[in-house]
PDB file of C-alpha atoms in Angstrom:
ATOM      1  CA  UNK A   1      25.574-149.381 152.521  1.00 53.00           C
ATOM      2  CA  UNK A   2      25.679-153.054 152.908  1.00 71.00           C
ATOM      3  CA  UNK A   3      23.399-154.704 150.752  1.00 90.00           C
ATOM      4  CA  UNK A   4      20.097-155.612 151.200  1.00 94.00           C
ATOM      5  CA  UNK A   5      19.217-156.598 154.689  1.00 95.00           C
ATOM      6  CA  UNK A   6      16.010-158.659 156.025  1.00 96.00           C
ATOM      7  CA  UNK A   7      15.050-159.457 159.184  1.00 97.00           C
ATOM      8  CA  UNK A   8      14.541-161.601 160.833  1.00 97.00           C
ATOM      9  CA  UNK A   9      16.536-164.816 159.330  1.00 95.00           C
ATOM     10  CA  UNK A  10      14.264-167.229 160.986  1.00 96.00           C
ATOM     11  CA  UNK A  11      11.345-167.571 162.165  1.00 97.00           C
ATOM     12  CA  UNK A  12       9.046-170.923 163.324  1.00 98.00           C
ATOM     13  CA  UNK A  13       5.665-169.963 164.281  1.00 98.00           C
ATOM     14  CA  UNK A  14       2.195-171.484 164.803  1.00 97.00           C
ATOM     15  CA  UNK A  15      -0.242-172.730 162.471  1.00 97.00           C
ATOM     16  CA  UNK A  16      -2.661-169.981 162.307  1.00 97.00           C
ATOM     17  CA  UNK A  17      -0.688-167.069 163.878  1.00 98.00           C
ATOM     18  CA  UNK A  18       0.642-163.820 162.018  1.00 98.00           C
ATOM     19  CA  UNK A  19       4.172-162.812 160.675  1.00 98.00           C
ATOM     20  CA  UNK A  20       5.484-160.201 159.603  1.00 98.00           C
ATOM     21  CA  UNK A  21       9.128-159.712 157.601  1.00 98.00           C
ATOM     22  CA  UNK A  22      11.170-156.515 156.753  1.00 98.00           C
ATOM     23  CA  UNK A  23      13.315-155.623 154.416  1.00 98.00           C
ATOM     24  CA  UNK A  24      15.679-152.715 153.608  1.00 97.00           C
ATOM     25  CA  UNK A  25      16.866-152.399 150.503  1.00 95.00           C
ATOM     26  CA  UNK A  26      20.337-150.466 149.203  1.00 92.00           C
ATOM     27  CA  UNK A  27      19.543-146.682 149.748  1.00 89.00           C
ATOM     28  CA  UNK A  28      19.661-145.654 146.269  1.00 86.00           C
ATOM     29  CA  UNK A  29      17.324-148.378 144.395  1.00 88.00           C
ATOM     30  CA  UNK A  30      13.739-147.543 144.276  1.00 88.00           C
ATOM     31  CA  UNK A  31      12.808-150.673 143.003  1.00 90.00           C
ATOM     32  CA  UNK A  32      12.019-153.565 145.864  1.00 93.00           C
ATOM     33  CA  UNK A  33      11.137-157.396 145.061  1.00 93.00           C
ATOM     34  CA  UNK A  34       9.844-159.857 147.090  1.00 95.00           C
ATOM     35  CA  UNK A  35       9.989-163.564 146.302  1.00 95.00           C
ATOM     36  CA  UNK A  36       9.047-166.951 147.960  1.00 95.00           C
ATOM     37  CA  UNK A  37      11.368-169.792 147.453  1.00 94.00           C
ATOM     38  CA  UNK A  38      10.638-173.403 148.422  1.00 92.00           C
ATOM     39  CA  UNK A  39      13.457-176.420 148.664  1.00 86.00           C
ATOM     40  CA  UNK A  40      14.412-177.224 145.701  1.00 81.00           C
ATOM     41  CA  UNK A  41      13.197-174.519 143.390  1.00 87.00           C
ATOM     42  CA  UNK A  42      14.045-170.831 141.919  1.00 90.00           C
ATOM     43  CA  UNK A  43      12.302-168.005 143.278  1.00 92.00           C
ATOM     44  CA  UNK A  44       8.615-167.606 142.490  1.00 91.00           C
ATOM     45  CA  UNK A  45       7.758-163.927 141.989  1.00 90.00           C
ATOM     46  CA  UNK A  46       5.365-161.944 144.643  1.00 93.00           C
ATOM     47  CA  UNK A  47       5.164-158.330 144.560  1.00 93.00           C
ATOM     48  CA  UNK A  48       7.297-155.415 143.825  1.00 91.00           C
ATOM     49  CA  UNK A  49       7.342-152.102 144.680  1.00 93.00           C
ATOM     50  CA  UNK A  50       8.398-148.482 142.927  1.00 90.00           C
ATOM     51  CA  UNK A  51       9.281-146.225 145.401  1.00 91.00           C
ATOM     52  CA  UNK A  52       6.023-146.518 147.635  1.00 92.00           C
ATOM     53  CA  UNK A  53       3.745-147.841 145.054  1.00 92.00           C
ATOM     54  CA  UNK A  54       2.542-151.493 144.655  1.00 92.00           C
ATOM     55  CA  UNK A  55       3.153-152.155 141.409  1.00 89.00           C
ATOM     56  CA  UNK A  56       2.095-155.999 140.711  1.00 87.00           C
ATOM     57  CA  UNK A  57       0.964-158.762 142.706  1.00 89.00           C
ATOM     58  CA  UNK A  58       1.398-162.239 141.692  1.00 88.00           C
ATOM     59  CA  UNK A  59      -1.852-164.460 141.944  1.00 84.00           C
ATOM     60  CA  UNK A  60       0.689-166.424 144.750  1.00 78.00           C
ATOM     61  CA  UNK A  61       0.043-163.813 147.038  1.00 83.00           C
ATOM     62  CA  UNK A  62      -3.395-164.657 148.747  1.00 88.00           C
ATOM     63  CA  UNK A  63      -5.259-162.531 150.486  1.00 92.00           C
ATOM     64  CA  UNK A  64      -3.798-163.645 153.645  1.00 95.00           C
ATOM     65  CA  UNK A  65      -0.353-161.647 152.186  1.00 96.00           C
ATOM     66  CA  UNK A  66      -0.013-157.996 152.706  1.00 95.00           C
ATOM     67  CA  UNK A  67       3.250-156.066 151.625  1.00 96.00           C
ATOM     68  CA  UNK A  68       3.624-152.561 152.130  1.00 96.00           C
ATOM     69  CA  UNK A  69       6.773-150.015 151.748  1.00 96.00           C
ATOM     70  CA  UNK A  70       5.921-146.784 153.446  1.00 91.00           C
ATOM     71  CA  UNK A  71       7.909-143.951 152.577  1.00 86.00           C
ATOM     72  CA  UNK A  72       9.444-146.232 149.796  1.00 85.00           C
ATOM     73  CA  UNK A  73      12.447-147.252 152.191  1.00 91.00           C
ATOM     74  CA  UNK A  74      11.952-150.748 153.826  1.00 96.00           C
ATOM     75  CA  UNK A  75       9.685-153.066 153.329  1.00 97.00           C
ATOM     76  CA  UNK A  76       7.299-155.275 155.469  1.00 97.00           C
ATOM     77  CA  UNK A  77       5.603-158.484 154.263  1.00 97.00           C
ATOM     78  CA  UNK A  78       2.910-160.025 156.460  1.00 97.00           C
ATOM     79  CA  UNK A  79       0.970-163.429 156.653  1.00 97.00           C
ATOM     80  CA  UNK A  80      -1.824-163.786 158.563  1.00 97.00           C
ATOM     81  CA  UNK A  81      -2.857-166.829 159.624  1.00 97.00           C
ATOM     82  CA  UNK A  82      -0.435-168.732 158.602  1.00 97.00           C
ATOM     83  CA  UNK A  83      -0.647-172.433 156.696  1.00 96.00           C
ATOM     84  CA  UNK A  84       2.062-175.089 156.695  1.00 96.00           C
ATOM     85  CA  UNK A  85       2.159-174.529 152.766  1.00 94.00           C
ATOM     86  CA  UNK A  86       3.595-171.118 153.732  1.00 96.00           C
ATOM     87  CA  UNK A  87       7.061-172.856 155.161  1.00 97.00           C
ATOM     88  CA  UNK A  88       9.602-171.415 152.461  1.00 96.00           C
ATOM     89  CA  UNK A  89      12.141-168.823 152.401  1.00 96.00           C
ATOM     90  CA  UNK A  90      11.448-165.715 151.697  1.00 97.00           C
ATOM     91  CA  UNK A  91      13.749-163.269 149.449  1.00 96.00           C
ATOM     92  CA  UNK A  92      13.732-159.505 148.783  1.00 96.00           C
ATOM     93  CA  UNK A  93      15.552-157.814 145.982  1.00 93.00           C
ATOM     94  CA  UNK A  94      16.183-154.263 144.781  1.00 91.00           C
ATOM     95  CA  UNK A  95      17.598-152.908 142.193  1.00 86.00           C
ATOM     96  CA  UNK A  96      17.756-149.428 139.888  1.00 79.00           C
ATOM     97  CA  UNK A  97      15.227-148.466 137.534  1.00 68.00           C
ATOM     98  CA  UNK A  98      16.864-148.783 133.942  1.00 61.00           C
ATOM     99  CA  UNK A  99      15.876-147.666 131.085  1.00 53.00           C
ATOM    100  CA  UNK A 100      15.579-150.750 129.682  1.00 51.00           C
ATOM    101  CA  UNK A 101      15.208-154.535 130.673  1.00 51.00           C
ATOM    102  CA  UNK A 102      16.987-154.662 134.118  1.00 55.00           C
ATOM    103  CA  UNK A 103      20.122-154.140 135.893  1.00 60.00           C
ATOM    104  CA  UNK A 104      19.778-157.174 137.808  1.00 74.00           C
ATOM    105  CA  UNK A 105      19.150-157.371 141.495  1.00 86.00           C
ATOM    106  CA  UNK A 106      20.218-157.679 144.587  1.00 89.00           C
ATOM    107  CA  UNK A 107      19.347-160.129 146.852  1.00 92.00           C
ATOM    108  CA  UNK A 108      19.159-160.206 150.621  1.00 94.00           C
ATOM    109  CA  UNK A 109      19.881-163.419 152.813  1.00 93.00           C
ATOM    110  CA  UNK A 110      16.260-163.908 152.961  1.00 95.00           C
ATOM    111  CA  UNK A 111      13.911-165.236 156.011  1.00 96.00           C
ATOM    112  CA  UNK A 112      13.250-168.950 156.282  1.00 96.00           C
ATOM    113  CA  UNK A 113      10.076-169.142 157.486  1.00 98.00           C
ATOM    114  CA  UNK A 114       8.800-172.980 159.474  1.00 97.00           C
ATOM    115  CA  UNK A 115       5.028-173.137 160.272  1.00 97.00           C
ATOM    116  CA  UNK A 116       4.568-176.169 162.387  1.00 97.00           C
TER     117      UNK A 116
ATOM    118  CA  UNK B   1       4.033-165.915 130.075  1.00 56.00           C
ATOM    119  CA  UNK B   2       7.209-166.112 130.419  1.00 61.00           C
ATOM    120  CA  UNK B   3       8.815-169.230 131.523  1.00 88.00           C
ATOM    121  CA  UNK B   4      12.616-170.666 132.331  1.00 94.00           C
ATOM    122  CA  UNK B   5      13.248-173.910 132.138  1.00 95.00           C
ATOM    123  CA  UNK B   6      16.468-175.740 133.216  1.00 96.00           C
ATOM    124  CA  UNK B   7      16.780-179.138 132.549  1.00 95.00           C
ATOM    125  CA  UNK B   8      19.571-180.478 134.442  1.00 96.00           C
ATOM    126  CA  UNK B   9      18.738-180.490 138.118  1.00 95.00           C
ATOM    127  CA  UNK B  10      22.486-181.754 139.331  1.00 97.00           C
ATOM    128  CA  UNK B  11      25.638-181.892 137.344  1.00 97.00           C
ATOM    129  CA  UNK B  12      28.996-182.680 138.343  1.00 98.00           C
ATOM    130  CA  UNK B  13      32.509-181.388 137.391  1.00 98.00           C
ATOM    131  CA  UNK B  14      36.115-182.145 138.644  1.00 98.00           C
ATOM    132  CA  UNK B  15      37.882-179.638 139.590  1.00 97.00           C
ATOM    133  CA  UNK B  16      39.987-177.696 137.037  1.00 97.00           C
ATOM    134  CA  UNK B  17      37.469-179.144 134.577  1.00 97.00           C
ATOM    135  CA  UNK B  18      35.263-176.945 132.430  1.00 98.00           C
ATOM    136  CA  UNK B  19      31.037-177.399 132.787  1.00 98.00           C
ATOM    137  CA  UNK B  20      28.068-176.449 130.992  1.00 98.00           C
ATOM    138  CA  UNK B  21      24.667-175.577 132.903  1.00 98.00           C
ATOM    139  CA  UNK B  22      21.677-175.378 130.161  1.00 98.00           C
ATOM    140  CA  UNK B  23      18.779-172.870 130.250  1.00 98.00           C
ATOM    141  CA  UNK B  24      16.151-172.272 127.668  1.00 97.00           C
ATOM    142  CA  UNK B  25      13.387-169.363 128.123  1.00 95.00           C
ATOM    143  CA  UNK B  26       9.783-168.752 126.345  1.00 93.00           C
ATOM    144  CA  UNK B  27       8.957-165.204 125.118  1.00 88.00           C
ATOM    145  CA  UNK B  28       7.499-163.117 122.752  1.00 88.00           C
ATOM    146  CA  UNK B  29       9.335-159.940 123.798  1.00 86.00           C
ATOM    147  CA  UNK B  30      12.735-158.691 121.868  1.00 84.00           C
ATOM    148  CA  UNK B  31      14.326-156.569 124.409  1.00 84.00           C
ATOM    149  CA  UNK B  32      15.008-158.556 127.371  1.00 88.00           C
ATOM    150  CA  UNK B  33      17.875-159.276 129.703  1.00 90.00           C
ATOM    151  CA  UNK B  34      18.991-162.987 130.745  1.00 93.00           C
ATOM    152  CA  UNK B  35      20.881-163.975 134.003  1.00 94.00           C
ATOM    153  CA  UNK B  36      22.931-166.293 135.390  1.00 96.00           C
ATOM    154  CA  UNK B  37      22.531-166.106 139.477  1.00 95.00           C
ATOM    155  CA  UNK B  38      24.454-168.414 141.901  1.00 95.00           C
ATOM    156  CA  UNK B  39      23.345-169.608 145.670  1.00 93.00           C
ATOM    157  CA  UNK B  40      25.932-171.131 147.693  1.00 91.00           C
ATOM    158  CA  UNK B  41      24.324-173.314 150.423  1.00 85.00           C
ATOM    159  CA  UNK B  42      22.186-170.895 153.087  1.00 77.00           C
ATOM    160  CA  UNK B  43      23.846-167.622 150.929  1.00 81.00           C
ATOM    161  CA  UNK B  44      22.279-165.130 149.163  1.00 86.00           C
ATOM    162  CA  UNK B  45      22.078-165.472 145.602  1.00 90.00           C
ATOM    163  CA  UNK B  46      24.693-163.663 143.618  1.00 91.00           C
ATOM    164  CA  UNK B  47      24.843-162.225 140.279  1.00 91.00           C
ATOM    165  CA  UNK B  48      27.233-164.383 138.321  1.00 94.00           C
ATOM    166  CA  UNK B  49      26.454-162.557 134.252  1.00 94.00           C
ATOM    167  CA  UNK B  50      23.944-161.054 132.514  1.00 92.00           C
ATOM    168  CA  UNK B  51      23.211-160.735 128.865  1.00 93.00           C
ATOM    169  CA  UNK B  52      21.343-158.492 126.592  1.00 89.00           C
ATOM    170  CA  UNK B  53      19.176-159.637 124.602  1.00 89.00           C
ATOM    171  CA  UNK B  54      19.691-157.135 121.612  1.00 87.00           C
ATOM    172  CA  UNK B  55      23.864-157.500 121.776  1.00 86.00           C
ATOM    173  CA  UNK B  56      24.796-160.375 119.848  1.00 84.00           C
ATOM    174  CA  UNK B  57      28.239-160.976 121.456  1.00 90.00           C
ATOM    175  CA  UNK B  58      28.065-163.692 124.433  1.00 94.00           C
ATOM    176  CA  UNK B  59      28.741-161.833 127.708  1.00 92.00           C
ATOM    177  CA  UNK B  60      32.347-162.612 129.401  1.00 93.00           C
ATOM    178  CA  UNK B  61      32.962-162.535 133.346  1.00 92.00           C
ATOM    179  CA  UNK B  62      36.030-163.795 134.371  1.00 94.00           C
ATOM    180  CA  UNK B  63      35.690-167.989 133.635  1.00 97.00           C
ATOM    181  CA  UNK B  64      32.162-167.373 133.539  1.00 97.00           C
ATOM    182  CA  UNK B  65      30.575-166.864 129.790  1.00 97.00           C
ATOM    183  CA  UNK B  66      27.146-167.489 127.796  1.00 97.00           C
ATOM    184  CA  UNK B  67      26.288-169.036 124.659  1.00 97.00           C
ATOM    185  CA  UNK B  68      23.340-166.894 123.823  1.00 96.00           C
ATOM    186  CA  UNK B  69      21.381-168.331 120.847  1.00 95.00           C
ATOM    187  CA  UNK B  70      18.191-165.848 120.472  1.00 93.00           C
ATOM    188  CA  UNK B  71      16.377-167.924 117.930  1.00 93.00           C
ATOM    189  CA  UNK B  72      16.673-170.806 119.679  1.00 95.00           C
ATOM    190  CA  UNK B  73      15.712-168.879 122.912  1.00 94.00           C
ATOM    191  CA  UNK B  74      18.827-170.843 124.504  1.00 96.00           C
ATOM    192  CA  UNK B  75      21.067-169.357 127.170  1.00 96.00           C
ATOM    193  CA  UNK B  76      23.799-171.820 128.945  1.00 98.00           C
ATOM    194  CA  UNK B  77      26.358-170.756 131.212  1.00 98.00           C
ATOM    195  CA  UNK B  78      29.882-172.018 131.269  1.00 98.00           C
ATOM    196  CA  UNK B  79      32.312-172.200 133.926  1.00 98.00           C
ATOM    197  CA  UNK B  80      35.859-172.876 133.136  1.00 98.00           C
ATOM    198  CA  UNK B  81      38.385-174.160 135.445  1.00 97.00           C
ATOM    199  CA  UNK B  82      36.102-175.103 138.128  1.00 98.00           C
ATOM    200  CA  UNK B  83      36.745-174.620 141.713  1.00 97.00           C
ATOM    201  CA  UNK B  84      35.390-175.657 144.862  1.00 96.00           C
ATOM    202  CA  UNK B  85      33.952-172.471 145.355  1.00 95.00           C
ATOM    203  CA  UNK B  86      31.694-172.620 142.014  1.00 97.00           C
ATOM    204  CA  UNK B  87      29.718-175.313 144.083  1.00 96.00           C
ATOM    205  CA  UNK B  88      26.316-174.010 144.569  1.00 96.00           C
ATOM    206  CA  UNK B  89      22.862-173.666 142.943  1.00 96.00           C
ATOM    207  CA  UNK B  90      22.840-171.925 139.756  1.00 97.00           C
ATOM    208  CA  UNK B  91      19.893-169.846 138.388  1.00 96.00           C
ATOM    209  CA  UNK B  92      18.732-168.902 135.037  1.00 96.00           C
ATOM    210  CA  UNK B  93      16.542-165.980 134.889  1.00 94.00           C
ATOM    211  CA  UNK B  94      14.899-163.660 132.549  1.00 90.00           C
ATOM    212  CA  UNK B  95      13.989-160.120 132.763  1.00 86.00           C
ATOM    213  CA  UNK B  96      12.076-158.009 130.707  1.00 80.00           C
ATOM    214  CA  UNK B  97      10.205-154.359 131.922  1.00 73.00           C
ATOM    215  CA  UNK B  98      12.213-155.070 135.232  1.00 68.00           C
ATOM    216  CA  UNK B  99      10.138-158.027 136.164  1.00 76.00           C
ATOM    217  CA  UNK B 100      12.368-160.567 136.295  1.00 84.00           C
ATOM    218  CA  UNK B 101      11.163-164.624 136.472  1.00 88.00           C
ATOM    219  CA  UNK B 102      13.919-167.870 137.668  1.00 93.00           C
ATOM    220  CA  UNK B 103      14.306-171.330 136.692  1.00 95.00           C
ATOM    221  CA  UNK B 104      13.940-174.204 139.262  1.00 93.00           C
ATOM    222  CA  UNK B 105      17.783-174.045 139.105  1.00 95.00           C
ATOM    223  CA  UNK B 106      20.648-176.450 138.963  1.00 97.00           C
ATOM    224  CA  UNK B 107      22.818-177.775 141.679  1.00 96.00           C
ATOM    225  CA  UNK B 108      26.701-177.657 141.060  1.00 97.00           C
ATOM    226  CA  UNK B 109      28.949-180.342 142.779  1.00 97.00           C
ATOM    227  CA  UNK B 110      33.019-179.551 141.937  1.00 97.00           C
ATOM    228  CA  UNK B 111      34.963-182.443 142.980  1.00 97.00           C
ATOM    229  CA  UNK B 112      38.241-181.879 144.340  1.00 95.00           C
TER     230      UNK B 112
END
């Protein structure tokens, strides 16, 4: 296994068209994070997922945002219509459910993300 | 809610030279985990130490360590015998219920 992968690293797209982002996550965590992360500041919570289940949704993630993890393997995170405010980098974690607090996560490289 | 907040967005340290990097967190919980996470420049961010909120001994990692003060809901991160390598943004976080929430972070320069 190795690590957390996403795909694709980079992407520049039009104002008003639709992405879409993947992420696999290490085989044996059932946990899977997404975050948004603009210059000069720390990640900014989105979504996570048990296994297949959404299980929160920060109020960050508009309705234009979709993430889904079928089969609770990878990962997808789409943006339709896409604003300039949506230029960031965007990070997925995973990690182990623990019985308590967290074992910390792993990161992937992330996908930078330019609407022009 | 449950904020981080880091209040030194650059520091500096010579090489060989020992650093500080403050965090301080807001909760109500008891149980919770804090982090220390580190980004090189266009890396992935790496796990650098974590610390449990209900162990009273600061967690150890190498040159990395804590000074966790849970009444003061203070958590810094020190890094002895800097190298070059340590340069890089530094992250406080806080976890609790596996939902886990970052400060705006703090950018490391190591002069040689």
């Amino acid at each position: 296994d190795t690590g957390v992968s996403q795909d694709p690293r980079h992407k520049i797209t039009k104002r008003g068209q639709n992405v879409t982002f993947r992420c696999d996550p290490i085989s044996e965590h059932n946990r899977l994070y997404w975050y948004r992360q603009t210059l000069g500041q720390g990640p900014e919570f989105l979504t996570y997922f048990q296994n297949e289940a959404q299980l929160e949704k920060s109020r960050l993630l508009s309705d234009r945002f979709s993430a889904e993890r079928p089969k609770g393997s990878f990962s997808t995170l789409e943006i339709q219509r896409t604003e300039q405010g949506d230029s960031a980098m965007y990070l997925c974690a995973s990690s182990e459910v623990v019985t308590r607090g967290a074992g910390g996560y792993t990161f992937g490289s992330g996908t930078r993300l330019t609407v022009v | 809610a449950q904020t981080v907040t880091q209040s030194q967005p650059e520091m500096s340290v010579q090489e060989a030279e020992t650093v500080t990097l403050s965090c301080t967190y807001d909760t109500s919980e008891s149980d919770y985990y804090l982090f220390w996470y580190k980004q090189p420049p266009s890396r992935q961010m790496i796990l650098v130490i974590r610390q449990e909120a209900y162990k009273q001994q600061n967690a150890t990692e190498n040159r990395f360590s804590v000074n966790f003060q849970k009444a003061a809901k203070s958590f810094s991160l020190k890094i002895s015998d800097s190298q070059l390598g340590d340069a890089a943004m530094y992250f406080c976080a806080y976890s609790v219920h596996n939902d886990m929430r970052f400060g705006a972070g703090t950018r490391l320069t190591v002069k040689p």
